[in-house]
Amino acid sequence: MSLLVVGSVAYDTIKTPHGEAPDALGGAAVYFSLAARIFTPVRLVGVVGDDFRDDDVRLLEARKIDLGGLERVRGGKTFRWSGEYSPDMNRRETLSVELNVFQDFRPKVPEAFRDSRFVFLANASPVTQASVLDQMDRPDFVMADTMDLWIQTQHRELVDLLGRIDGLLLNDSEAMLLTDRHNLIDAGRAILAMGPSRVVIKKGEHGSVLFEGDRIVPLPAYPTSHVKDPTGAGDSFAGALMGFLAQKGSSGPRKSKGQGVEPKTFKVALAYGTVVASFTVEDFGVRRIAEATEGDTRERFEVYREFLTL
Ligand code: AMP
């Protein structure tokens, strides 16, 4: 089933205790797509400037990522983000953000993408995210990401968006900020009450927790000691999760929110998200995730499944 992602396409400058990568291909929509394409073709909507390299276009196109919705702004510069990680890599400081063409990003979903059944709204203002939904033709399953900036500056718009989506993905501190709760379980339940039928709270190296109706499902991260650069882990987690859901398809058009996806399928999708995110962090930028294969993924998934089974 068709999968659409809308979000940032970037050049990142990353510093970790293992080294530095200047002007590396990145952005939420790029990490998402490189993870999702392991499972299914992806349609990408984003914006870049004249400086976006042909090599990067080729890298994405060679991996079943349809760039029909990638707008190129003449005379513009691609979004740039720079970050530095703490020695244990659990904390990240943003050193600089140059929004450039992303500042005025008004996503235009091409006609041919409007029938996408699965939609991921990567991190952007909730107003921008809602404008994408306005252009879609009743998708089966819509998931969104958000961040502290939007929770603080566009709270009402974000709450409105929550009423229109099936799943929300955010990290633990953002969940507490959004709900004003200090307990993760309370925060997850409070977000469910705001609209989405599924909430996934990410806890970095400690894994994630799914909230779905009365059910709470905690999943550990896939343990890897080769962490070189955590950038993009969250977006590739989302990419594999949605990629797997789209590959499985839904059990018919949705009657009410999120109904098309079975609980068991969603749990397996989360496990794939966990496994694929572990590839991303093993090298700088997109180097590792761009080379991950279906075979690598299945192999690691079996190891993960094995240690979840008692
Ligand atoms: P993650 O490590 O999963 O949080 O994702 C990191 C990616 O998000 C990097 O490749 C950045 O280019 C991108 N990014 C950073 N800040 C923003 C922002 N404000 N809006 C959209 N994308 C961003």
mmCIF file of C-alpha atoms and ligand atoms in Angstrom:
data_model
loop_
_atom_site.group_PDB
_atom_site.id
_atom_site.type_symbol
_atom_site.label_atom_id
_atom_site.label_comp_id
_atom_site.label_asym_id
_atom_site.label_seq_id
_atom_site.Cartn_x
_atom_site.Cartn_y
_atom_site.Cartn_z
ATOM 1 C CA MET A 1 0.000 0.000 0.000
ATOM 2 C CA SER A 2 1.216 3.489 -0.778
ATOM 3 C CA LEU A 3 3.224 5.413 1.807
ATOM 4 C CA LEU A 4 3.809 9.176 1.881
ATOM 5 C CA VAL A 5 6.208 11.174 4.047
ATOM 6 C CA VAL A 6 6.313 14.951 4.321
ATOM 7 C CA GLY A 7 9.191 16.612 6.130
ATOM 8 C CA SER A 8 12.682 18.059 6.178
ATOM 9 C CA VAL A 9 15.448 17.235 3.716
ATOM 10 C CA ALA A 10 18.682 18.591 5.102
ATOM 11 C CA TYR A 11 22.412 18.874 5.193
ATOM 12 C CA ASP A 12 23.565 18.113 8.734
ATOM 13 C CA THR A 13 26.888 18.805 10.408
ATOM 14 C CA ILE A 14 27.252 16.278 13.189
ATOM 15 C CA LYS A 15 29.836 15.986 15.967
ATOM 16 C CA THR A 16 29.999 12.915 18.176
ATOM 17 C CA PRO A 17 32.809 11.465 20.334
ATOM 18 C CA HIS A 18 33.600 9.267 17.302
ATOM 19 C CA GLY A 19 34.229 12.096 14.878
ATOM 20 C CA GLU A 20 32.556 14.651 12.722
ATOM 21 C CA ALA A 21 30.497 14.657 9.516
ATOM 22 C CA PRO A 22 30.140 18.017 7.770
ATOM 23 C CA ASP A 23 27.248 18.684 5.363
ATOM 24 C CA ALA A 24 25.972 15.129 5.463
ATOM 25 C CA LEU A 25 22.668 14.204 3.807
ATOM 26 C CA GLY A 26 19.958 14.122 6.469
ATOM 27 C CA GLY A 27 16.576 15.490 7.438
ATOM 28 C CA ALA A 28 13.609 13.724 8.954
ATOM 29 C CA ALA A 29 12.006 12.779 5.614
ATOM 30 C CA VAL A 30 15.304 11.352 4.327
ATOM 31 C CA TYR A 31 15.942 9.110 7.345
ATOM 32 C CA PHE A 32 12.291 8.076 7.314
ATOM 33 C CA SER A 33 12.370 7.156 3.617
ATOM 34 C CA LEU A 34 15.649 5.238 3.792
ATOM 35 C CA ALA A 35 14.194 3.074 6.568
ATOM 36 C CA ALA A 36 10.715 2.671 5.056
ATOM 37 C CA ARG A 37 12.029 1.624 1.620
ATOM 38 C CA ILE A 38 13.304 -1.608 3.140
ATOM 39 C CA PHE A 39 9.617 -2.600 3.260
ATOM 40 C CA THR A 40 7.800 -0.658 0.555
ATOM 41 C CA PRO A 41 8.251 2.131 -2.043
ATOM 42 C CA VAL A 42 8.029 5.628 -0.554
ATOM 43 C CA ARG A 43 6.685 8.943 -1.827
ATOM 44 C CA LEU A 44 8.500 11.984 -0.453
ATOM 45 C CA VAL A 45 7.322 15.581 -0.222
ATOM 46 C CA GLY A 46 9.943 18.124 0.842
ATOM 47 C CA VAL A 47 11.930 21.124 -0.287
ATOM 48 C CA VAL A 48 15.594 21.758 -1.154
ATOM 49 C CA GLY A 49 17.689 24.527 -2.692
ATOM 50 C CA ASP A 50 19.954 24.632 -5.763
ATOM 51 C CA ASP A 51 22.769 23.281 -3.632
ATOM 52 C CA PHE A 52 21.117 19.867 -3.232
ATOM 53 C CA ARG A 53 23.598 17.430 -4.724
ATOM 54 C CA ASP A 54 22.797 15.215 -7.712
ATOM 55 C CA ASP A 55 24.519 12.318 -5.945
ATOM 56 C CA ASP A 56 21.986 12.575 -3.145
ATOM 57 C CA VAL A 57 19.090 12.594 -5.602
ATOM 58 C CA ARG A 58 20.546 9.443 -7.170
ATOM 59 C CA LEU A 59 21.072 7.783 -3.783
ATOM 60 C CA LEU A 60 17.395 8.268 -2.900
ATOM 61 C CA GLU A 61 15.979 7.426 -6.321
ATOM 62 C CA ALA A 62 18.009 4.231 -6.471
ATOM 63 C CA ARG A 63 16.181 3.100 -3.341
ATOM 64 C CA LYS A 64 12.548 3.201 -4.500
ATOM 65 C CA ILE A 65 12.021 6.708 -3.098
ATOM 66 C CA ASP A 66 9.801 8.744 -5.411
ATOM 67 C CA LEU A 67 10.995 12.367 -5.391
ATOM 68 C CA GLY A 68 8.028 13.608 -7.436
ATOM 69 C CA GLY A 69 7.113 15.841 -4.466
ATOM 70 C CA LEU A 70 10.603 17.229 -3.819
ATOM 71 C CA GLU A 71 10.438 20.921 -4.649
ATOM 72 C CA ARG A 72 13.661 22.659 -5.691
ATOM 73 C CA VAL A 73 13.717 26.388 -4.965
ATOM 74 C CA ARG A 74 15.795 28.357 -7.489
ATOM 75 C CA GLY A 75 18.358 30.542 -5.741
ATOM 76 C CA GLY A 76 17.491 28.904 -2.400
ATOM 77 C CA LYS A 77 19.651 26.981 0.048
ATOM 78 C CA THR A 78 18.804 23.597 1.581
ATOM 79 C CA PHE A 79 17.886 23.453 5.308
ATOM 80 C CA ARG A 80 20.976 23.034 7.486
ATOM 81 C CA TRP A 81 21.163 21.672 11.007
ATOM 82 C CA SER A 82 24.201 21.147 13.193
ATOM 83 C CA GLY A 83 24.381 19.202 16.445
ATOM 84 C CA GLU A 84 26.886 17.877 18.950
ATOM 85 C CA TYR A 85 26.456 14.845 21.229
ATOM 86 C CA SER A 86 27.574 14.395 24.847
ATOM 87 C CA PRO A 87 30.286 11.762 25.541
ATOM 88 C CA ASP A 88 27.650 9.101 26.397
ATOM 89 C CA MET A 89 25.605 10.281 23.361
ATOM 90 C CA ASN A 90 22.413 10.499 25.406
ATOM 91 C CA ARG A 91 22.236 14.261 25.082
ATOM 92 C CA ARG A 92 22.404 16.395 21.984
ATOM 93 C CA GLU A 93 22.943 20.096 21.710
ATOM 94 C CA THR A 94 21.784 21.920 18.598
ATOM 95 C CA LEU A 95 24.677 24.142 17.541
ATOM 96 C CA SER A 96 22.919 25.885 14.669
ATOM 97 C CA VAL A 97 19.787 25.791 12.544
ATOM 98 C CA GLU A 98 19.570 27.505 9.156
ATOM 99 C CA LEU A 99 15.991 27.027 8.005
ATOM 100 C CA ASN A 100 16.676 28.453 4.516
ATOM 101 C CA VAL A 101 14.065 27.067 2.057
ATOM 102 C CA PHE A 102 12.388 25.105 4.882
ATOM 103 C CA GLN A 103 11.302 28.396 6.486
ATOM 104 C CA ASP A 104 8.610 28.956 3.856
ATOM 105 C CA PHE A 105 7.838 25.285 3.283
ATOM 106 C CA ARG A 106 4.219 24.993 2.128
ATOM 107 C CA PRO A 107 4.004 21.315 1.209
ATOM 108 C CA LYS A 108 2.294 20.670 -2.101
ATOM 109 C CA VAL A 109 1.211 17.062 -2.377
ATOM 110 C CA PRO A 110 1.330 16.095 -6.082
ATOM 111 C CA GLU A 111 -1.963 14.870 -7.491
ATOM 112 C CA ALA A 112 -0.471 11.399 -7.954
ATOM 113 C CA PHE A 113 0.414 11.157 -4.212
ATOM 114 C CA ARG A 114 -2.983 12.195 -2.821
ATOM 115 C CA ASP A 115 -4.357 8.670 -2.747
ATOM 116 C CA SER A 116 -1.558 7.457 -0.379
ATOM 117 C CA ARG A 117 -3.086 5.089 2.202
ATOM 118 C CA PHE A 118 -0.379 5.608 4.844
ATOM 119 C CA VAL A 119 0.915 9.072 5.712
ATOM 120 C CA PHE A 120 3.710 10.219 7.996
ATOM 121 C CA LEU A 121 3.882 13.870 8.987
ATOM 122 C CA ALA A 122 7.489 14.313 10.057
ATOM 123 C CA ASN A 123 8.489 17.051 12.447
ATOM 124 C CA ALA A 124 7.149 20.419 11.233
ATOM 125 C CA SER A 125 4.727 22.991 12.601
ATOM 126 C CA PRO A 126 1.279 21.489 13.268
ATOM 127 C CA VAL A 127 -0.192 24.057 10.872
ATOM 128 C CA THR A 128 2.063 22.764 8.097
ATOM 129 C CA GLN A 129 1.219 19.175 9.045
ATOM 130 C CA ALA A 130 -2.523 19.927 8.961
ATOM 131 C CA SER A 131 -2.159 21.524 5.521
ATOM 132 C CA VAL A 132 -0.919 18.160 4.217
ATOM 133 C CA LEU A 133 -3.977 16.363 5.594
ATOM 134 C CA ASP A 134 -6.211 18.909 3.851
ATOM 135 C CA GLN A 135 -4.724 17.730 0.536
ATOM 136 C CA MET A 136 -5.146 13.988 1.134
ATOM 137 C CA ASP A 137 -7.934 11.720 -0.020
ATOM 138 C CA ARG A 138 -8.960 9.956 3.231
ATOM 139 C CA PRO A 139 -5.831 7.935 4.090
ATOM 140 C CA ASP A 140 -6.159 4.744 6.188
ATOM 141 C CA PHE A 141 -3.513 5.617 8.760
ATOM 142 C CA VAL A 142 -1.830 8.923 9.589
ATOM 143 C CA MET A 143 1.001 9.257 12.061
ATOM 144 C CA ALA A 144 2.801 12.439 13.114
ATOM 145 C CA ASP A 145 5.965 13.423 14.929
ATOM 146 C CA THR A 146 6.383 16.648 16.873
ATOM 147 C CA MET A 147 8.890 18.474 19.068
ATOM 148 C CA ASP A 148 9.149 20.730 22.120
ATOM 149 C CA LEU A 149 9.195 23.905 19.972
ATOM 150 C CA TRP A 150 5.671 23.239 18.628
ATOM 151 C CA ILE A 151 4.351 22.074 21.979
ATOM 152 C CA GLN A 152 5.436 25.409 23.420
ATOM 153 C CA THR A 153 4.622 27.780 20.576
ATOM 154 C CA GLN A 154 1.633 26.176 18.785
ATOM 155 C CA HIS A 155 -0.061 24.175 21.515
ATOM 156 C CA ARG A 156 -3.619 24.809 20.347
ATOM 157 C CA GLU A 157 -2.792 23.978 16.722
ATOM 158 C CA LEU A 158 -1.088 20.778 17.857
ATOM 159 C CA VAL A 159 -4.111 19.755 19.934
ATOM 160 C CA ASP A 160 -6.321 20.369 16.865
ATOM 161 C CA LEU A 161 -4.026 18.152 14.794
ATOM 162 C CA LEU A 162 -4.235 15.363 17.402
ATOM 163 C CA GLY A 163 -7.954 15.160 16.713
ATOM 164 C CA ARG A 164 -7.217 14.361 13.044
ATOM 165 C CA ILE A 165 -4.465 11.717 13.231
ATOM 166 C CA ASP A 166 -4.262 8.032 14.187
ATOM 167 C CA GLY A 167 -0.844 7.952 15.823
ATOM 168 C CA LEU A 168 1.562 10.335 17.536
ATOM 169 C CA LEU A 169 5.262 9.704 18.005
ATOM 170 C CA LEU A 170 7.230 11.798 20.468
ATOM 171 C CA ASN A 171 9.952 11.456 23.073
ATOM 172 C CA ASP A 172 9.448 11.177 26.822
ATOM 173 C CA SER A 173 10.244 14.777 27.774
ATOM 174 C CA GLU A 174 7.973 16.057 24.992
ATOM 175 C CA ALA A 175 5.112 13.828 26.173
ATOM 176 C CA MET A 176 5.402 15.256 29.675
ATOM 177 C CA LEU A 177 5.608 18.812 28.345
ATOM 178 C CA LEU A 178 2.532 18.329 26.154
ATOM 179 C CA THR A 179 0.411 16.962 28.998
ATOM 180 C CA ASP A 180 1.953 18.657 32.023
ATOM 181 C CA ARG A 181 2.356 15.222 33.695
ATOM 182 C CA HIS A 182 5.507 13.952 35.372
ATOM 183 C CA ASN A 183 4.778 10.284 34.944
ATOM 184 C CA LEU A 184 5.256 8.709 31.532
ATOM 185 C CA ILE A 185 2.260 6.374 31.810
ATOM 186 C CA ASP A 186 -0.039 9.235 32.816
ATOM 187 C CA ALA A 187 1.347 11.337 29.980
ATOM 188 C CA GLY A 188 0.766 8.585 27.376
ATOM 189 C CA ARG A 189 -2.816 8.037 28.546
ATOM 190 C CA ALA A 190 -3.495 11.761 28.550
ATOM 191 C CA ILE A 191 -2.336 12.030 24.911
ATOM 192 C CA LEU A 192 -4.620 9.124 23.922
ATOM 193 C CA ALA A 193 -7.487 11.094 25.422
ATOM 194 C CA MET A 194 -6.579 13.996 23.095
ATOM 195 C CA GLY A 195 -7.463 11.989 19.979
ATOM 196 C CA PRO A 196 -4.943 9.560 18.455
ATOM 197 C CA SER A 197 -5.720 5.874 18.848
ATOM 198 C CA ARG A 198 -2.000 5.103 19.273
ATOM 199 C CA VAL A 199 0.774 6.976 21.023
ATOM 200 C CA VAL A 200 4.393 5.879 20.881
ATOM 201 C CA ILE A 201 6.741 7.458 23.399
ATOM 202 C CA LYS A 202 10.440 7.093 22.538
ATOM 203 C CA LYS A 203 12.976 6.795 25.328
ATOM 204 C CA GLY A 204 16.241 6.789 23.355
ATOM 205 C CA GLU A 205 18.536 3.925 24.319
ATOM 206 C CA HIS A 206 15.810 2.667 26.695
ATOM 207 C CA GLY A 207 13.400 1.824 23.906
ATOM 208 C CA SER A 208 9.796 2.912 23.527
ATOM 209 C CA VAL A 209 6.332 2.520 25.024
ATOM 210 C CA LEU A 210 3.143 2.060 23.012
ATOM 211 C CA PHE A 211 -0.221 3.246 24.344
ATOM 212 C CA GLU A 212 -3.242 1.754 22.602
ATOM 213 C CA GLY A 213 -6.661 1.732 24.294
ATOM 214 C CA ASP A 214 -6.106 0.200 27.741
ATOM 215 C CA ARG A 215 -2.946 -1.555 26.591
ATOM 216 C CA ILE A 216 0.581 -0.382 27.350
ATOM 217 C CA VAL A 217 3.415 -2.164 25.544
ATOM 218 C CA PRO A 218 7.013 -1.334 26.494
ATOM 219 C CA LEU A 219 9.710 -2.437 24.037
ATOM 220 C CA PRO A 220 13.451 -2.332 24.762
ATOM 221 C CA ALA A 221 15.896 -0.827 22.277
ATOM 222 C CA TYR A 222 17.977 -3.246 20.212
ATOM 223 C CA PRO A 223 21.281 -3.383 22.106
ATOM 224 C CA THR A 224 24.209 -2.312 19.968
ATOM 225 C CA SER A 225 27.576 -1.211 21.274
ATOM 226 C CA HIS A 226 28.609 0.342 17.955
ATOM 227 C CA VAL A 227 26.826 3.659 18.392
ATOM 228 C CA LYS A 228 28.655 6.268 16.295
ATOM 229 C CA ASP A 229 25.945 8.821 15.571
ATOM 230 C CA PRO A 230 22.375 8.732 16.942
ATOM 231 C CA THR A 231 21.078 11.332 14.448
ATOM 232 C CA GLY A 232 17.992 10.127 12.627
ATOM 233 C CA ALA A 233 17.274 7.212 14.963
ATOM 234 C CA GLY A 234 13.767 8.521 15.709
ATOM 235 C CA ASP A 235 12.943 9.139 12.063
ATOM 236 C CA SER A 236 14.213 5.770 10.894
ATOM 237 C CA PHE A 237 12.252 4.129 13.726
ATOM 238 C CA ALA A 238 9.158 5.839 12.319
ATOM 239 C CA GLY A 239 10.132 4.902 8.747
ATOM 240 C CA ALA A 240 10.427 1.198 9.437
ATOM 241 C CA LEU A 241 7.250 1.214 11.551
ATOM 242 C CA MET A 242 5.178 2.890 8.831
ATOM 243 C CA GLY A 243 6.957 0.996 6.046
ATOM 244 C CA PHE A 244 5.986 -2.311 7.622
ATOM 245 C CA LEU A 245 2.388 -1.169 8.171
ATOM 246 C CA ALA A 246 2.126 -0.061 4.545
ATOM 247 C CA GLN A 247 3.630 -3.342 3.334
ATOM 248 C CA LYS A 248 1.038 -5.304 5.314
ATOM 249 C CA GLY A 249 -1.735 -3.004 4.134
ATOM 250 C CA SER A 250 -4.837 -2.272 6.138
ATOM 251 C CA SER A 251 -7.865 -4.422 6.709
ATOM 252 C CA GLY A 252 -10.036 -2.112 4.632
ATOM 253 C CA PRO A 253 -10.835 1.597 4.551
ATOM 254 C CA ARG A 254 -10.996 3.107 8.003
ATOM 255 C CA LYS A 255 -14.395 3.380 9.604
ATOM 256 C CA SER A 256 -13.081 5.174 12.631
ATOM 257 C CA LYS A 257 -9.599 6.406 13.423
ATOM 258 C CA GLY A 258 -6.760 3.910 13.164
ATOM 259 C CA GLN A 259 -9.144 0.976 12.890
ATOM 260 C CA GLY A 260 -7.540 -0.416 9.756
ATOM 261 C CA VAL A 261 -4.410 -1.590 11.629
ATOM 262 C CA GLU A 262 -4.534 -4.697 13.843
ATOM 263 C CA PRO A 263 -2.861 -4.511 17.309
ATOM 264 C CA LYS A 264 -0.567 -7.470 16.514
ATOM 265 C CA THR A 265 0.586 -5.856 13.245
ATOM 266 C CA PHE A 266 1.305 -2.599 15.017
ATOM 267 C CA LYS A 267 3.401 -4.344 17.655
ATOM 268 C CA VAL A 268 5.485 -6.138 15.032
ATOM 269 C CA ALA A 269 5.876 -2.807 13.185
ATOM 270 C CA LEU A 270 7.238 -1.271 16.390
ATOM 271 C CA ALA A 271 9.729 -4.098 16.689
ATOM 272 C CA TYR A 272 10.895 -3.465 13.112
ATOM 273 C CA GLY A 273 11.202 0.253 13.919
ATOM 274 C CA THR A 274 13.416 -0.636 16.864
ATOM 275 C CA VAL A 275 15.617 -2.957 14.839
ATOM 276 C CA VAL A 276 16.054 -0.589 11.875
ATOM 277 C CA ALA A 277 16.875 2.392 14.136
ATOM 278 C CA SER A 278 19.775 0.332 15.459
ATOM 279 C CA PHE A 279 21.311 0.304 11.942
ATOM 280 C CA THR A 280 21.110 4.088 11.626
ATOM 281 C CA VAL A 281 23.146 4.791 14.755
ATOM 282 C CA GLU A 282 25.989 2.506 13.705
ATOM 283 C CA ASP A 283 27.542 5.028 11.328
ATOM 284 C CA PHE A 284 27.483 8.753 10.588
ATOM 285 C CA GLY A 285 24.508 10.288 8.825
ATOM 286 C CA VAL A 286 22.705 7.969 6.434
ATOM 287 C CA ARG A 287 25.739 5.767 5.626
ATOM 288 C CA ARG A 288 24.535 2.633 7.379
ATOM 289 C CA ILE A 289 20.786 2.945 6.912
ATOM 290 C CA ALA A 290 21.229 3.582 3.177
ATOM 291 C CA GLU A 291 22.979 0.212 2.852
ATOM 292 C CA ALA A 292 20.687 -1.857 5.125
ATOM 293 C CA THR A 293 18.963 -4.680 3.273
ATOM 294 C CA GLU A 294 15.802 -6.661 3.826
ATOM 295 C CA GLY A 295 18.001 -9.641 4.736
ATOM 296 C CA ASP A 296 19.983 -7.701 7.401
ATOM 297 C CA THR A 297 16.709 -6.465 8.826
ATOM 298 C CA ARG A 298 15.098 -9.882 9.015
ATOM 299 C CA GLU A 299 18.181 -11.349 10.641
ATOM 300 C CA ARG A 300 18.293 -8.692 13.341
ATOM 301 C CA PHE A 301 14.524 -8.929 13.811
ATOM 302 C CA GLU A 302 14.844 -12.660 14.575
ATOM 303 C CA VAL A 303 17.507 -11.951 17.214
ATOM 304 C CA TYR A 304 15.288 -9.266 18.731
ATOM 305 C CA ARG A 305 12.236 -11.527 18.711
ATOM 306 C CA GLU A 306 14.285 -14.246 20.399
ATOM 307 C CA PHE A 307 15.267 -12.079 23.330
ATOM 308 C CA LEU A 308 11.719 -10.806 23.811
ATOM 309 C CA THR A 309 10.441 -14.372 24.173
ATOM 310 C CA LEU A 310 10.557 -15.908 27.647
HETATM 311 P P1 AMP B 1 16.295 12.737 14.936
HETATM 312 O O1 AMP B 1 17.723 12.460 15.341
HETATM 313 O O2 AMP B 1 15.517 11.497 14.606
HETATM 314 O O3 AMP B 1 15.614 13.648 15.889
HETATM 315 O O4 AMP B 1 16.352 13.527 13.533
HETATM 316 C C1 AMP B 1 17.396 14.357 13.186
HETATM 317 C C2 AMP B 1 17.097 14.985 11.843
HETATM 318 O O5 AMP B 1 16.082 15.985 12.009
HETATM 319 C C3 AMP B 1 18.320 15.688 11.271
HETATM 320 O O6 AMP B 1 18.678 15.076 10.059
HETATM 321 C C4 AMP B 1 17.896 17.149 11.073
HETATM 322 O O7 AMP B 1 18.239 17.636 9.806
HETATM 323 C C5 AMP B 1 16.386 17.142 11.251
HETATM 324 N N1 AMP B 1 15.922 18.299 12.000
HETATM 325 C C6 AMP B 1 16.540 18.954 13.017
HETATM 326 N N2 AMP B 1 15.799 20.002 13.454
HETATM 327 C C7 AMP B 1 14.660 20.021 12.696
HETATM 328 C C8 AMP B 1 13.487 20.867 12.645
HETATM 329 N N3 AMP B 1 13.332 21.893 13.465
HETATM 330 N N4 AMP B 1 12.536 20.551 11.750
HETATM 331 C C9 AMP B 1 12.673 19.517 10.929
HETATM 332 N N5 AMP B 1 13.743 18.696 10.899
HETATM 333 C C10 AMP B 1 14.732 18.930 11.769
#
